[in-house]
Amino acid sequence: MNDKEDKAKISRRQFLATTGIAGVAGAGVASGLTPYSVWAKSKSDAMKANVEPGELDEYYGIWSGGQSGEIRILGVPSMRELMRIPVFNYDGATGYGLTNESKRILGPDAPLNGDTHHPHLSYKDGRIDGKYIYVNDKANTRVARIRCDIMKTDKILSVPNVQAIHGMRPQKAPYTKYLYANAEFRMPHPNDGRNMDDNKQYFTMFNGIDAEKMEMAFQVIVDGNLDNTDADYSGKYAVSTCYNSEDGFVLADTMRNERDWAVIFNIPRIEAAIKAGKFKTLGDSKVPVLNGRHGSDLTLYVPVPKSPHGINVSPDGKYVVANGKLSPTCTVISWAKVDEWFAGKLKDPRDVVVAEPELGLGPLHTAYDGRGNAYTTLFIDSQIVKWNLADAIRAYKGEKVNYIRQKLDVQYQPGHDHTSMGETKDADGKWLVALCKFSKDRFLGCGPLHPENDQLIDISGDEMKLVHDGPNFAEPHDCELIHRNLIKTKKIWTRDDPYFAETVAIAKKDGINLETDNKIIRNGKKVRVYMTSVAPNFGMTEIRVKQGDEVTITITNLDQIEDVTHGFTLINHGIAMEISPQETSSVTFMANKPGVFWYYCQWFCHALHMEMRGRFMVEPA
Ligand code: CUK
Ligand code: CUA
């Protein structure tokens, strides 16, 4: 890079720092630190993200798809998108939201949008067990589970009596018994229009979900609101940030207090209280509701500056870091001290705090390398700051030590960051992904809506090095990087898979053998069409029904060869679905229009794929 380019880049950076963005947080606090930048990246750094054609990535990246409502699977370090998993959204490729199998998961009248933020995998003893991915839907107050073996959504739960599930984490130890889910927004109770102006009737709740059954286990009423959450490595605690201890309805009110808090939930005490019957229920819901407000022995409210956002447990199991957002600090809480507090040995809730390092402007989320270092995103400074936990603790005790190791510019305004295996005991400190909210000038323009920029950073050495820019569509908040050995996926379906078991049971009642039969069963105005598919043929090339029939098409793909997926698309009916090898898929719709409508396989499966088609013939009523 020549001098001129260098100056142009630096002035662009200053421009970013001094315009609108700084005003977002309205804090105007000065960190007193002099950040230094690593603008240039050498070709050899960039080559670290290179995965040669035919080679496989070392990590699965499990990405949230934000407002798209989906989950995405990326390969890391290549950052290649491998798969999209529809979760709360409609998906035209796979027919998710159209097929009977997916409708059973989504439930009746399910909205077909979602806002996924936090994808997290299930655990055993603080390690990834490779079974499930869980994810929240902030937009419609739901949580979902995805099976890792087939990479399909498996269950969805609507959380009752609250609004906007935001922070969400699985219990880490001894196994993922509970999924912890924060409802962000306070709402009036009951919420039937009578209490809308009475702030005192508003509250929100922390939710415990049975992670295997995907059913509600408990709800805990809290003071303030709930932003992000994490779980410790002993299985005893969950902890959530609150940015609105003021109970404000509008922005100015939520920023009034210099300190808000992190609230710690004592899970064994919550379980004991439920056992002892110390709960109530709300409305029609049967879910046990416990009181966790100030003064309750189920919770500990730790005051932290100011409107904290992310909350991240360190992989050594010793600490949790609350990220200050409107304060240039992070607050380090010791789990050992939390034990002491619940044992009645400490007086002041602040006694559980063991460090409060000053890091820079707009700390949002923190990740770890397993070598004692933390990596915090600085939204306003557009940087990742690497700092040392032990040194920050020494500094808090009054020692003169510099806990900051490095500041790296990212492009631009990072939200979450995540390290390889960093949310497990096996944190390996190889890669860091910074999920930048703004990409500005980093990619070719695609209109006023810009992609996000997921940047890959090599953290294996002493110095962080930016190696790759990864454009991504609206809006990954968070991701997990999991070693490929921990996730085992099926190459083809097994015929006994529960994903389509109900469809198989219906066929059985109709006396159908799905692996051989091509038949139409009529029951009044209900018509069930069963057929097979083997490349390049559907089992039937014509289907005759009557106008006004409710038609169910069930197709079983008999192909046994990996990757030979078929599809079924019915022209002018808004019907399409995936049928992968050994899968059974079904869809139900009304045959309202008389005439001939072609159906075809929309997945290129064979040299004669274009010929894989048939006529759907509707006789006029
Ligand atoms: S949140 Cu989006 S940047 Cu929903 Cu985890 Cu922090
Ligand atoms: Cu079957 Cu294309």
Tab-separated table of N, CA and C in Angstrom, residues 178 203-208 217-223 265-282 286-293 296-299 301:
chain	number	residue	atom	x	y	z
A	178	TYR	N	-31.733	-28.073	30.630
A	178	TYR	CA	-32.549	-26.894	30.356
A	178	TYR	C	-31.947	-26.048	29.243
A	203	PHE	N	-43.970	-6.721	33.710
A	203	PHE	CA	-42.730	-7.408	34.071
A	203	PHE	C	-42.364	-8.378	32.959
A	204	THR	N	-41.159	-8.922	33.030
A	204	THR	CA	-40.812	-9.994	32.107
A	204	THR	C	-40.257	-11.178	32.890
A	205	MET	N	-39.978	-12.279	32.185
A	205	MET	CA	-39.574	-13.499	32.877
A	205	MET	C	-38.401	-14.195	32.187
A	206	PHE	N	-37.587	-14.839	33.019
A	206	PHE	CA	-36.525	-15.732	32.590
A	206	PHE	C	-37.149	-17.123	32.449
A	207	ASN	N	-36.832	-17.807	31.354
A	207	ASN	CA	-37.541	-19.055	31.057
A	207	ASN	C	-36.613	-20.266	31.063
A	208	GLY	N	-37.034	-21.313	31.742
A	208	GLY	CA	-36.340	-22.597	31.699
A	208	GLY	C	-37.162	-23.554	30.852
A	217	ALA	N	-40.402	-25.555	31.385
A	217	ALA	CA	-40.148	-26.143	32.706
A	217	ALA	C	-40.492	-25.143	33.803
A	218	PHE	N	-40.073	-23.886	33.652
A	218	PHE	CA	-40.390	-22.863	34.661
A	218	PHE	C	-40.202	-21.464	34.079
A	219	GLN	N	-40.775	-20.503	34.776
A	219	GLN	CA	-40.554	-19.088	34.446
A	219	GLN	C	-40.248	-18.350	35.744
A	220	VAL	N	-39.326	-17.387	35.674
A	220	VAL	CA	-38.942	-16.624	36.859
A	220	VAL	C	-39.164	-15.136	36.586
A	221	ILE	N	-40.011	-14.528	37.390
A	221	ILE	CA	-40.273	-13.087	37.248
A	221	ILE	C	-39.046	-12.314	37.730
A	222	VAL	N	-38.621	-11.328	36.934
A	222	VAL	CA	-37.458	-10.521	37.319
A	222	VAL	C	-37.822	-9.046	37.361
A	223	ASP	N	-36.972	-8.289	38.040
A	223	ASP	CA	-37.007	-6.826	37.920
A	223	ASP	C	-36.282	-6.449	36.637
A	265	PHE	N	-29.190	-16.628	38.223
A	265	PHE	CA	-30.264	-17.529	38.639
A	265	PHE	C	-29.661	-18.785	39.248
A	266	ASN	N	-30.130	-19.120	40.437
A	266	ASN	CA	-29.657	-20.309	41.141
A	266	ASN	C	-30.580	-21.479	40.771
A	267	ILE	N	-30.097	-22.325	39.863
A	267	ILE	CA	-30.969	-23.352	39.278
A	267	ILE	C	-31.393	-24.423	40.304
A	268	PRO	N	-30.462	-24.948	41.143
A	268	PRO	CA	-30.921	-25.929	42.154
A	268	PRO	C	-31.988	-25.351	43.079
A	269	ARG	N	-31.855	-24.072	43.439
A	269	ARG	CA	-32.881	-23.466	44.305
A	269	ARG	C	-34.214	-23.311	43.563
A	270	ILE	N	-34.153	-23.010	42.273
A	270	ILE	CA	-35.385	-22.904	41.481
A	270	ILE	C	-36.075	-24.272	41.443
A	271	GLU	N	-35.275	-25.327	41.220
A	271	GLU	CA	-35.853	-26.684	41.182
A	271	GLU	C	-36.467	-27.056	42.531
A	272	ALA	N	-35.771	-26.680	43.606
A	272	ALA	CA	-36.278	-26.999	44.950
A	272	ALA	C	-37.577	-26.253	45.227
A	273	ALA	N	-37.640	-24.986	44.796
A	273	ALA	CA	-38.851	-24.189	45.028
A	273	ALA	C	-40.049	-24.784	44.277
A	274	ILE	N	-39.794	-25.293	43.072
A	274	ILE	CA	-40.891	-25.913	42.301
A	274	ILE	C	-41.367	-27.174	43.033
A	275	LYS	N	-40.393	-27.971	43.489
A	275	LYS	CA	-40.717	-29.201	44.228
A	275	LYS	C	-41.550	-28.906	45.463
A	276	ALA	N	-41.213	-27.790	46.132
A	276	ALA	CA	-41.909	-27.418	47.366
A	276	ALA	C	-43.233	-26.707	47.081
A	277	GLY	N	-43.566	-26.559	45.801
A	277	GLY	CA	-44.845	-25.935	45.443
A	277	GLY	C	-44.866	-24.421	45.609
A	278	LYS	N	-43.675	-23.809	45.715
A	278	LYS	CA	-43.624	-22.349	45.909
A	278	LYS	C	-43.695	-21.605	44.579
A	279	PHE	N	-44.783	-21.765	43.870
A	279	PHE	CA	-44.947	-21.054	42.597
A	279	PHE	C	-46.422	-20.783	42.350
A	280	LYS	N	-46.657	-19.907	41.357
A	280	LYS	CA	-48.028	-19.690	40.902
A	280	LYS	C	-48.069	-19.970	39.405
A	281	THR	N	-49.239	-19.811	38.806
A	281	THR	CA	-49.327	-19.923	37.358
A	281	THR	C	-50.007	-18.662	36.836
A	282	LEU	N	-49.861	-18.421	35.552
A	282	LEU	CA	-50.430	-17.218	34.938
A	282	LEU	C	-51.450	-17.609	33.880
A	286	LYS	N	-49.915	-23.598	32.479
A	286	LYS	CA	-49.669	-24.451	33.648
A	286	LYS	C	-48.219	-24.367	34.112
A	287	VAL	N	-47.445	-23.525	33.447
A	287	VAL	CA	-46.015	-23.436	33.741
A	287	VAL	C	-45.802	-22.811	35.124
A	288	PRO	N	-44.973	-23.451	35.974
A	288	PRO	CA	-44.673	-22.852	37.280
A	288	PRO	C	-43.977	-21.492	37.117
A	289	VAL	N	-44.515	-20.483	37.797
A	289	VAL	CA	-43.946	-19.133	37.746
A	289	VAL	C	-43.420	-18.789	39.133
A	290	LEU	N	-42.114	-18.458	39.208
A	290	LEU	CA	-41.497	-18.172	40.497
A	290	LEU	C	-41.138	-16.703	40.582
A	291	ASN	N	-41.023	-16.229	41.818
A	291	ASN	CA	-40.646	-14.833	42.022
A	291	ASN	C	-39.135	-14.722	42.167
A	292	GLY	N	-38.516	-14.033	41.216
A	292	GLY	CA	-37.067	-13.850	41.281
A	292	GLY	C	-36.672	-12.398	41.410
A	293	ARG	N	-37.599	-11.575	41.890
A	293	ARG	CA	-37.288	-10.144	42.024
A	293	ARG	C	-36.297	-9.913	43.157
A	296	SER	N	-35.525	-12.047	46.493
A	296	SER	CA	-35.746	-13.483	46.349
A	296	SER	C	-34.429	-14.225	46.570
A	297	ASP	N	-34.486	-15.424	47.155
A	297	ASP	CA	-33.238	-16.185	47.343
A	297	ASP	C	-32.888	-17.025	46.112
A	298	LEU	N	-33.676	-16.866	45.042
A	298	LEU	CA	-33.392	-17.602	43.804
A	298	LEU	C	-32.412	-16.848	42.912
A	299	THR	N	-32.267	-15.555	43.190
A	299	THR	CA	-31.503	-14.701	42.271
A	299	THR	C	-30.499	-13.826	43.020
A	301	TYR	N	-28.705	-10.085	42.078
A	301	TYR	CA	-28.577	-8.954	41.150
A	301	TYR	C	-27.237	-8.275	41.374
